[in-house]
Amino acid sequence: MKKTVSVLMFVGCSLLCSAQNDTVVAVENPMNTGTTLYMGINHPLIIAVSGIPANKIKVRVSTVHNEKITGGNGKYTIYIPDSCNCSFRTDMTISILTDDGKEKNIATRQFDVRPLPVKAYFAGKTGKDSASVSMIKAAQGVLPVVEHRNEGDKFTVTSFDIILQTKNGSKTISQNTFYLSNEQKDLIATAKPGDVLLIDKIMVKYPDGK
């Protein structure tokens, strides 16, 4: 899902184990986010059960929020669509196939699901950091900054607004890509010390194309 973030500038491996009836269940999170899953990206998980072959392990997740799990033989990927600006919990059930072909539930894991934190990078700064007039005027565009991501994940800014606030008022110019338009550059060129430059309504496309 496209996310909206803003920049305000004045002219900056988890392993979960448990034992049940002498059976150890280990859930490894290579992204090192512990029991937290972020919406809109794939989360790899490695699951092992002591004394049980990987091909005998079955994993399911709640589907209340359209959660999906793929994979097998101990290596899985959980994906939760970015459907809301909210947080919730989801359950993952781990079971094994017994000798008679039946499934036996042996563990349940609960994960906190949150929106993925996305920051915008402009003029060498993020958030509400101050930047010099020369840095602001030299900027070429807006880039997304994502801390929790898989190698190869691509996040792209698809649109944003430039707002220059001066003592005489404010002016807004929109752009439908990640780089500054000539009109936006011309507006920034008029900035003076004490003015406030706001990069607003930044829309970011996630790796899933949404």
Short mmCIF file of N, CA and C in Angstrom, two decimals, residues 5-170:
data_model
loop_
_atom_site.label_atom_id
_atom_site.label_comp_id
_atom_site.label_asym_id
_atom_site.label_seq_id
_atom_site.Cartn_x
_atom_site.Cartn_y
_atom_site.Cartn_z
N VAL A 5 4.08 10.03 4.16
CA VAL A 5 4.99 10.48 5.21
C VAL A 5 5.35 11.92 4.91
N SER A 6 5.94 12.60 5.88
CA SER A 6 6.27 14.01 5.72
C SER A 6 7.66 14.30 6.22
N VAL A 7 8.26 15.34 5.67
CA VAL A 7 9.53 15.85 6.16
C VAL A 7 9.36 17.33 6.43
N LEU A 8 9.71 17.77 7.61
CA LEU A 8 9.63 19.18 7.96
C LEU A 8 11.04 19.67 8.20
N MET A 9 11.50 20.68 7.45
CA MET A 9 12.88 21.14 7.54
C MET A 9 12.90 22.63 7.81
N PHE A 10 13.77 23.05 8.71
CA PHE A 10 13.96 24.46 9.03
C PHE A 10 15.30 24.87 8.38
N VAL A 11 15.07 26.16 7.28
CA VAL A 11 16.19 26.69 6.49
C VAL A 11 17.31 27.36 7.27
N GLY A 12 18.18 14.44 10.53
CA GLY A 12 18.93 13.39 11.31
C GLY A 12 18.53 11.64 10.67
N CYS A 13 19.35 -11.05 14.75
CA CYS A 13 18.48 -12.26 14.49
C CYS A 13 17.86 -12.75 15.81
N SER A 14 16.46 -12.63 15.70
CA SER A 14 15.72 -13.06 16.90
C SER A 14 15.44 -14.56 16.89
N LEU A 15 15.48 -15.17 18.05
CA LEU A 15 15.19 -16.60 18.16
C LEU A 15 14.23 -16.81 19.32
N LEU A 16 13.06 -17.41 19.03
CA LEU A 16 12.05 -17.65 20.04
C LEU A 16 11.96 -19.15 20.27
N CYS A 17 12.21 -19.60 21.49
CA CYS A 17 12.18 -21.03 21.80
C CYS A 17 11.20 -21.30 22.93
N SER A 18 10.61 -22.49 22.90
CA SER A 18 9.77 -22.91 24.00
C SER A 18 9.79 -24.43 24.05
N ALA A 19 9.47 -24.96 25.20
CA ALA A 19 9.43 -26.41 25.36
C ALA A 19 8.07 -26.82 25.87
N GLN A 20 7.48 -27.80 25.21
CA GLN A 20 6.19 -28.34 25.63
C GLN A 20 6.29 -29.85 25.62
N ASN A 21 6.12 -30.46 26.79
CA ASN A 21 6.19 -31.92 26.91
C ASN A 21 7.51 -32.46 26.32
N ASP A 22 8.61 -31.78 26.70
CA ASP A 22 9.95 -32.16 26.26
C ASP A 22 10.18 -31.96 24.77
N THR A 23 9.27 -31.30 24.08
CA THR A 23 9.45 -30.98 22.67
C THR A 23 9.82 -29.50 22.55
N VAL A 24 10.97 -29.22 21.96
CA VAL A 24 11.42 -27.84 21.82
C VAL A 24 11.02 -27.31 20.45
N VAL A 25 10.33 -26.16 20.45
CA VAL A 25 9.91 -25.50 19.21
C VAL A 25 10.71 -24.20 19.08
N ALA A 26 11.44 -24.04 17.99
CA ALA A 26 12.26 -22.85 17.77
C ALA A 26 11.76 -22.10 16.55
N VAL A 27 11.54 -20.80 16.72
CA VAL A 27 11.11 -19.94 15.61
C VAL A 27 12.17 -18.85 15.45
N GLU A 28 12.89 -18.90 14.34
CA GLU A 28 13.94 -17.91 14.09
C GLU A 28 13.44 -16.84 13.13
N ASN A 29 13.68 -15.60 13.49
CA ASN A 29 13.27 -14.46 12.67
C ASN A 29 14.52 -13.79 12.12
N PRO A 30 14.94 -14.11 10.91
CA PRO A 30 16.19 -13.55 10.36
C PRO A 30 16.19 -12.03 10.25
N MET A 31 15.02 -11.39 10.24
CA MET A 31 14.97 -9.93 10.13
C MET A 31 15.20 -9.25 11.47
N ASN A 32 15.32 -10.07 12.54
CA ASN A 32 15.60 -9.53 13.87
C ASN A 32 14.56 -8.53 14.35
N THR A 33 13.30 -8.80 14.06
CA THR A 33 12.22 -7.93 14.56
C THR A 33 11.48 -8.59 15.72
N GLY A 34 12.05 -9.67 16.25
CA GLY A 34 11.45 -10.33 17.40
C GLY A 34 10.06 -10.85 17.12
N THR A 35 9.11 -10.49 17.96
CA THR A 35 7.72 -10.93 17.78
C THR A 35 6.90 -9.89 17.04
N THR A 36 7.56 -8.97 16.35
CA THR A 36 6.87 -7.94 15.59
C THR A 36 6.95 -8.23 14.10
N LEU A 37 5.82 -8.16 13.42
CA LEU A 37 5.75 -8.28 11.97
C LEU A 37 5.24 -6.96 11.40
N TYR A 38 5.81 -6.54 10.29
CA TYR A 38 5.40 -5.29 9.67
C TYR A 38 4.58 -5.57 8.41
N MET A 39 3.54 -4.79 8.23
CA MET A 39 2.66 -4.96 7.09
C MET A 39 3.35 -4.52 5.79
N GLY A 40 2.98 -5.20 4.70
CA GLY A 40 3.43 -4.78 3.39
C GLY A 40 4.74 -5.39 2.92
N ILE A 41 5.43 -6.18 3.75
CA ILE A 41 6.68 -6.80 3.34
C ILE A 41 6.67 -8.28 3.74
N ASN A 42 7.53 -9.06 3.11
CA ASN A 42 7.67 -10.47 3.44
C ASN A 42 8.56 -10.65 4.66
N HIS A 43 8.13 -11.51 5.58
CA HIS A 43 8.91 -11.84 6.76
C HIS A 43 9.32 -13.30 6.70
N PRO A 44 10.61 -13.60 6.50
CA PRO A 44 11.06 -14.99 6.51
C PRO A 44 11.12 -15.53 7.93
N LEU A 45 10.72 -16.77 8.12
CA LEU A 45 10.80 -17.43 9.42
C LEU A 45 11.38 -18.83 9.22
N ILE A 46 12.23 -19.24 10.15
CA ILE A 46 12.77 -20.59 10.15
C ILE A 46 12.23 -21.30 11.39
N ILE A 47 11.55 -22.42 11.19
CA ILE A 47 10.86 -23.11 12.28
C ILE A 47 11.38 -24.54 12.40
N ALA A 48 11.74 -24.93 13.61
CA ALA A 48 12.24 -26.28 13.84
C ALA A 48 11.59 -26.85 15.10
N VAL A 49 11.36 -28.14 15.09
CA VAL A 49 10.80 -28.86 16.24
C VAL A 49 11.73 -30.02 16.55
N SER A 50 12.18 -30.10 17.80
CA SER A 50 13.15 -31.14 18.17
C SER A 50 12.61 -32.53 17.90
N GLY A 51 13.43 -33.34 17.22
CA GLY A 51 13.06 -34.72 16.94
C GLY A 51 12.09 -34.92 15.81
N ILE A 52 11.71 -33.83 15.11
CA ILE A 52 10.72 -33.92 14.04
C ILE A 52 11.37 -33.47 12.72
N PRO A 53 11.30 -34.28 11.67
CA PRO A 53 11.82 -33.85 10.36
C PRO A 53 11.10 -32.61 9.86
N ALA A 54 11.81 -31.76 9.15
CA ALA A 54 11.23 -30.50 8.68
C ALA A 54 10.00 -30.72 7.80
N ASN A 55 9.98 -31.81 7.04
CA ASN A 55 8.84 -32.03 6.15
C ASN A 55 7.60 -32.52 6.88
N LYS A 56 7.72 -32.75 8.18
CA LYS A 56 6.56 -33.14 9.00
C LYS A 56 5.96 -31.96 9.77
N ILE A 57 6.55 -30.78 9.59
CA ILE A 57 6.08 -29.59 10.30
C ILE A 57 5.07 -28.84 9.43
N LYS A 58 3.95 -28.46 10.03
CA LYS A 58 2.93 -27.69 9.35
C LYS A 58 2.70 -26.37 10.10
N VAL A 59 2.55 -25.29 9.36
CA VAL A 59 2.39 -23.96 9.98
C VAL A 59 1.19 -23.26 9.35
N ARG A 60 0.37 -22.68 10.21
CA ARG A 60 -0.79 -21.92 9.74
C ARG A 60 -0.82 -20.58 10.48
N VAL A 61 -1.42 -19.59 9.84
CA VAL A 61 -1.59 -18.29 10.48
C VAL A 61 -3.05 -17.88 10.41
N SER A 62 -3.43 -16.99 11.31
CA SER A 62 -4.78 -16.43 11.29
C SER A 62 -5.00 -15.72 9.96
N THR A 63 -6.21 -15.72 9.46
CA THR A 63 -6.50 -15.05 8.19
C THR A 63 -7.48 -13.88 8.37
N VAL A 64 -7.63 -13.42 9.61
CA VAL A 64 -8.57 -12.33 9.89
C VAL A 64 -8.22 -11.08 9.08
N HIS A 65 -6.91 -10.82 8.95
CA HIS A 65 -6.45 -9.63 8.20
C HIS A 65 -5.77 -10.04 6.89
N ASN A 66 -6.22 -11.15 6.33
CA ASN A 66 -5.69 -11.67 5.06
C ASN A 66 -4.21 -12.04 5.14
N GLU A 67 -3.77 -12.50 6.31
CA GLU A 67 -2.41 -12.97 6.46
C GLU A 67 -2.18 -14.18 5.56
N LYS A 68 -0.96 -14.30 5.04
CA LYS A 68 -0.62 -15.43 4.19
C LYS A 68 0.73 -16.01 4.62
N ILE A 69 0.84 -17.32 4.58
CA ILE A 69 2.12 -17.97 4.85
C ILE A 69 2.41 -18.95 3.73
N THR A 70 3.64 -18.93 3.22
CA THR A 70 4.07 -19.82 2.15
C THR A 70 5.36 -20.52 2.56
N GLY A 71 5.73 -21.53 1.82
CA GLY A 71 6.97 -22.24 2.10
C GLY A 71 6.72 -23.60 2.71
N GLY A 72 7.78 -24.22 3.20
CA GLY A 72 7.69 -25.53 3.81
C GLY A 72 9.06 -26.04 4.19
N ASN A 73 9.12 -27.25 4.74
CA ASN A 73 10.38 -27.85 5.17
C ASN A 73 11.18 -26.95 6.10
N GLY A 74 10.47 -26.27 6.99
CA GLY A 74 11.12 -25.46 8.00
C GLY A 74 11.38 -24.02 7.64
N LYS A 75 11.20 -23.66 6.37
CA LYS A 75 11.45 -22.28 5.94
C LYS A 75 10.16 -21.69 5.38
N TYR A 76 9.73 -20.59 5.99
CA TYR A 76 8.43 -20.02 5.65
C TYR A 76 8.54 -18.50 5.46
N THR A 77 7.53 -17.97 4.81
CA THR A 77 7.43 -16.52 4.63
C THR A 77 6.01 -16.09 4.99
N ILE A 78 5.91 -15.11 5.89
CA ILE A 78 4.61 -14.55 6.26
C ILE A 78 4.47 -13.18 5.61
N TYR A 79 3.32 -12.96 5.01
CA TYR A 79 3.01 -11.67 4.41
C TYR A 79 1.66 -11.20 4.92
N ILE A 80 1.63 -9.95 5.39
CA ILE A 80 0.38 -9.35 5.87
C ILE A 80 0.15 -8.06 5.10
N PRO A 81 -0.95 -7.97 4.35
CA PRO A 81 -1.20 -6.76 3.55
C PRO A 81 -1.27 -5.51 4.41
N ASP A 82 -0.82 -4.42 3.82
CA ASP A 82 -0.89 -3.13 4.51
C ASP A 82 -2.29 -2.57 4.29
N SER A 83 -3.23 -3.03 5.11
CA SER A 83 -4.64 -2.71 4.88
C SER A 83 -5.18 -1.60 5.78
N CYS A 84 -4.39 -1.20 6.78
CA CYS A 84 -4.89 -0.17 7.69
C CYS A 84 -3.72 0.49 8.43
N ASN A 85 -3.96 1.69 8.89
CA ASN A 85 -2.97 2.38 9.72
C ASN A 85 -3.26 2.04 11.18
N CYS A 86 -3.03 0.77 11.52
CA CYS A 86 -3.40 0.28 12.83
C CYS A 86 -2.44 -0.82 13.25
N SER A 87 -2.56 -1.26 14.48
CA SER A 87 -1.77 -2.37 15.00
C SER A 87 -2.71 -3.45 15.52
N PHE A 88 -2.31 -4.70 15.40
CA PHE A 88 -3.12 -5.81 15.90
C PHE A 88 -2.21 -7.00 16.14
N ARG A 89 -2.78 -8.08 16.63
CA ARG A 89 -2.02 -9.30 16.88
C ARG A 89 -2.54 -10.42 15.99
N THR A 90 -1.63 -11.28 15.58
CA THR A 90 -2.01 -12.44 14.77
C THR A 90 -1.37 -13.69 15.35
N ASP A 91 -2.04 -14.81 15.18
CA ASP A 91 -1.57 -16.08 15.74
C ASP A 91 -1.00 -16.99 14.65
N MET A 92 0.06 -17.69 14.99
CA MET A 92 0.64 -18.70 14.12
C MET A 92 0.61 -20.03 14.87
N THR A 93 0.02 -21.04 14.25
CA THR A 93 -0.09 -22.36 14.87
C THR A 93 0.90 -23.33 14.21
N ILE A 94 1.67 -24.01 15.04
CA ILE A 94 2.65 -24.98 14.55
C ILE A 94 2.17 -26.38 14.92
N SER A 95 2.12 -27.26 13.94
CA SER A 95 1.68 -28.64 14.19
C SER A 95 2.64 -29.61 13.51
N ILE A 96 2.51 -30.87 13.85
CA ILE A 96 3.34 -31.90 13.23
C ILE A 96 2.44 -33.02 12.71
N LEU A 97 2.94 -33.74 11.71
CA LEU A 97 2.23 -34.90 11.19
C LEU A 97 2.65 -36.13 11.98
N THR A 98 1.68 -36.81 12.55
CA THR A 98 1.98 -38.01 13.33
C THR A 98 2.10 -39.23 12.40
N ASP A 99 2.51 -40.35 12.94
CA ASP A 99 2.73 -41.55 12.14
C ASP A 99 1.45 -42.04 11.45
N ASP A 100 0.30 -41.73 12.06
CA ASP A 100 -0.96 -42.18 11.44
C ASP A 100 -1.52 -41.14 10.47
N GLY A 101 -0.70 -40.10 10.14
CA GLY A 101 -1.11 -39.12 9.14
C GLY A 101 -1.96 -37.98 9.65
N LYS A 102 -2.18 -37.93 10.95
CA LYS A 102 -2.98 -36.85 11.53
C LYS A 102 -2.08 -35.68 11.96
N GLU A 103 -2.70 -34.50 12.07
CA GLU A 103 -1.96 -33.33 12.53
C GLU A 103 -2.14 -33.14 14.02
N LYS A 104 -1.06 -32.81 14.70
CA LYS A 104 -1.09 -32.56 16.14
C LYS A 104 -0.53 -31.18 16.42
N ASN A 105 -1.38 -30.30 16.96
CA ASN A 105 -0.91 -28.96 17.31
C ASN A 105 0.02 -29.03 18.51
N ILE A 106 1.18 -28.38 18.37
CA ILE A 106 2.15 -28.43 19.47
C ILE A 106 2.54 -27.06 20.00
N ALA A 107 2.23 -26.00 19.25
CA ALA A 107 2.62 -24.67 19.73
C ALA A 107 1.83 -23.59 19.00
N THR A 108 1.67 -22.47 19.66
CA THR A 108 1.06 -21.28 19.07
C THR A 108 1.96 -20.08 19.36
N ARG A 109 2.22 -19.28 18.35
CA ARG A 109 3.01 -18.07 18.52
C ARG A 109 2.13 -16.87 18.20
N GLN A 110 2.27 -15.85 18.99
CA GLN A 110 1.51 -14.62 18.76
C GLN A 110 2.47 -13.51 18.35
N PHE A 111 2.11 -12.82 17.29
CA PHE A 111 2.95 -11.74 16.77
C PHE A 111 2.19 -10.41 16.82
N ASP A 112 2.91 -9.35 17.13
CA ASP A 112 2.36 -8.00 17.03
C ASP A 112 2.56 -7.51 15.60
N VAL A 113 1.51 -7.04 14.97
CA VAL A 113 1.58 -6.56 13.60
C VAL A 113 1.41 -5.04 13.59
N ARG A 114 2.33 -4.38 12.91
CA ARG A 114 2.32 -2.91 12.90
C ARG A 114 2.57 -2.38 11.49
N PRO A 115 2.18 -1.12 11.24
CA PRO A 115 2.54 -0.50 9.96
C PRO A 115 4.06 -0.37 9.87
N LEU A 116 4.59 -0.50 8.69
CA LEU A 116 6.04 -0.41 8.49
C LEU A 116 6.49 1.04 8.62
N PRO A 117 7.46 1.31 9.51
CA PRO A 117 7.96 2.69 9.63
C PRO A 117 8.73 3.11 8.38
N VAL A 118 8.27 4.16 7.74
CA VAL A 118 8.93 4.68 6.55
C VAL A 118 9.25 6.16 6.76
N LYS A 119 10.50 6.51 6.57
CA LYS A 119 10.91 7.92 6.66
C LYS A 119 11.29 8.42 5.28
N ALA A 120 11.28 9.72 5.13
CA ALA A 120 11.70 10.32 3.86
C ALA A 120 13.03 11.03 4.05
N TYR A 121 13.87 10.95 3.02
CA TYR A 121 15.21 11.52 3.04
C TYR A 121 15.27 12.64 2.00
N PHE A 122 15.60 13.84 2.49
CA PHE A 122 15.64 15.00 1.60
C PHE A 122 16.75 15.93 2.08
N ALA A 123 17.56 16.37 1.17
CA ALA A 123 18.66 17.30 1.49
C ALA A 123 19.57 16.75 2.59
N GLY A 124 19.76 15.42 2.57
CA GLY A 124 20.65 14.80 3.55
C GLY A 124 20.06 14.66 4.94
N LYS A 125 18.76 14.89 5.08
CA LYS A 125 18.13 14.86 6.40
C LYS A 125 16.82 14.08 6.36
N THR A 126 16.36 13.67 7.55
CA THR A 126 15.05 13.05 7.69
C THR A 126 14.30 13.73 8.82
N GLY A 127 12.98 13.51 8.86
CA GLY A 127 12.19 14.04 9.97
C GLY A 127 12.19 15.55 10.03
N LYS A 128 12.37 16.08 11.24
CA LYS A 128 12.32 17.53 11.46
C LYS A 128 13.71 18.13 11.65
N ASP A 129 14.74 17.46 11.12
CA ASP A 129 16.09 17.98 11.23
C ASP A 129 16.24 19.26 10.43
N SER A 130 17.14 20.12 10.91
CA SER A 130 17.43 21.36 10.19
C SER A 130 18.44 21.11 9.08
N ALA A 131 18.34 21.84 8.02
CA ALA A 131 19.29 21.74 6.91
C ALA A 131 19.65 23.15 6.46
N SER A 132 20.87 23.30 5.97
CA SER A 132 21.31 24.60 5.49
C SER A 132 20.60 24.95 4.19
N VAL A 133 20.55 26.24 3.90
CA VAL A 133 19.92 26.68 2.66
C VAL A 133 20.62 26.07 1.45
N SER A 134 21.96 25.98 1.52
CA SER A 134 22.71 25.42 0.39
C SER A 134 22.38 23.95 0.17
N MET A 135 22.20 23.17 1.25
CA MET A 135 21.85 21.75 1.13
C MET A 135 20.46 21.59 0.53
N ILE A 136 19.54 22.42 0.99
CA ILE A 136 18.17 22.34 0.48
C ILE A 136 18.12 22.67 -1.01
N LYS A 137 18.86 23.71 -1.40
CA LYS A 137 18.83 24.13 -2.81
C LYS A 137 19.56 23.14 -3.71
N ALA A 138 20.44 22.32 -3.13
CA ALA A 138 21.18 21.33 -3.93
C ALA A 138 20.44 20.00 -4.05
N ALA A 139 19.36 19.82 -3.28
CA ALA A 139 18.61 18.56 -3.28
C ALA A 139 17.99 18.32 -4.65
N GLN A 140 17.91 17.01 -5.03
CA GLN A 140 17.37 16.64 -6.33
C GLN A 140 16.04 15.90 -6.25
N GLY A 141 15.73 15.35 -5.06
CA GLY A 141 14.49 14.60 -4.94
C GLY A 141 14.29 14.06 -3.54
N VAL A 142 13.28 13.21 -3.41
CA VAL A 142 12.90 12.63 -2.12
C VAL A 142 13.06 11.11 -2.20
N LEU A 143 13.74 10.53 -1.21
CA LEU A 143 13.96 9.09 -1.18
C LEU A 143 13.37 8.50 0.09
N PRO A 144 12.85 7.27 0.02
CA PRO A 144 12.31 6.62 1.22
C PRO A 144 13.43 5.95 2.01
N VAL A 145 13.30 5.95 3.33
CA VAL A 145 14.25 5.28 4.22
C VAL A 145 13.47 4.24 5.03
N VAL A 146 13.82 2.96 4.87
CA VAL A 146 13.12 1.86 5.53
C VAL A 146 14.15 1.02 6.29
N GLU A 147 14.00 0.94 7.59
CA GLU A 147 14.96 0.20 8.41
C GLU A 147 14.76 -1.30 8.28
N HIS A 148 13.53 -1.75 8.37
CA HIS A 148 13.23 -3.19 8.34
C HIS A 148 12.84 -3.58 6.91
N ARG A 149 13.77 -4.22 6.22
CA ARG A 149 13.51 -4.59 4.84
C ARG A 149 14.36 -5.80 4.48
N ASN A 150 13.90 -6.55 3.49
CA ASN A 150 14.67 -7.67 2.97
C ASN A 150 15.59 -7.19 1.87
N GLU A 151 16.70 -7.89 1.69
CA GLU A 151 17.61 -7.54 0.61
C GLU A 151 16.86 -7.65 -0.72
N GLY A 152 16.95 -6.61 -1.51
CA GLY A 152 16.25 -6.59 -2.79
C GLY A 152 14.91 -5.90 -2.76
N ASP A 153 14.37 -5.64 -1.56
CA ASP A 153 13.10 -4.90 -1.47
C ASP A 153 13.28 -3.50 -2.04
N LYS A 154 12.33 -3.07 -2.85
CA LYS A 154 12.41 -1.76 -3.47
C LYS A 154 11.23 -0.90 -3.04
N PHE A 155 11.53 0.26 -2.48
CA PHE A 155 10.53 1.24 -2.09
C PHE A 155 10.75 2.49 -2.94
N THR A 156 9.67 3.01 -3.53
CA THR A 156 9.80 4.13 -4.45
C THR A 156 8.82 5.24 -4.10
N VAL A 157 9.32 6.46 -4.03
CA VAL A 157 8.45 7.62 -3.86
C VAL A 157 7.77 7.91 -5.19
N THR A 158 6.45 7.96 -5.18
CA THR A 158 5.70 8.17 -6.41
C THR A 158 5.12 9.57 -6.55
N SER A 159 5.02 10.30 -5.45
CA SER A 159 4.54 11.68 -5.52
C SER A 159 4.80 12.38 -4.20
N PHE A 160 4.82 13.70 -4.23
CA PHE A 160 5.01 14.49 -3.00
C PHE A 160 4.69 15.96 -3.30
N ASP A 161 4.46 16.71 -2.24
CA ASP A 161 4.23 18.16 -2.33
C ASP A 161 5.40 18.90 -1.69
N ILE A 162 5.78 20.00 -2.30
CA ILE A 162 6.73 20.95 -1.69
C ILE A 162 5.94 22.16 -1.23
N ILE A 163 6.09 22.50 0.06
CA ILE A 163 5.41 23.68 0.61
C ILE A 163 6.46 24.60 1.21
N LEU A 164 6.52 25.80 0.74
CA LEU A 164 7.44 26.80 1.30
C LEU A 164 6.64 27.81 2.10
N GLN A 165 6.95 27.88 3.39
CA GLN A 165 6.26 28.81 4.28
C GLN A 165 7.20 29.96 4.62
N THR A 166 6.75 31.17 4.32
CA THR A 166 7.51 32.37 4.62
C THR A 166 6.67 33.29 5.49
N LYS A 167 7.23 34.38 5.91
CA LYS A 167 6.47 35.32 6.75
C LYS A 167 5.33 35.97 5.97
N ASN A 168 5.38 35.84 4.66
CA ASN A 168 4.35 36.45 3.82
C ASN A 168 3.27 35.47 3.38
N GLY A 169 3.42 34.18 3.81
CA GLY A 169 2.43 33.18 3.41
C GLY A 169 3.10 31.88 3.01
N SER A 170 2.39 31.05 2.26
CA SER A 170 2.94 29.76 1.83
C SER A 170 2.51 29.45 0.41
#
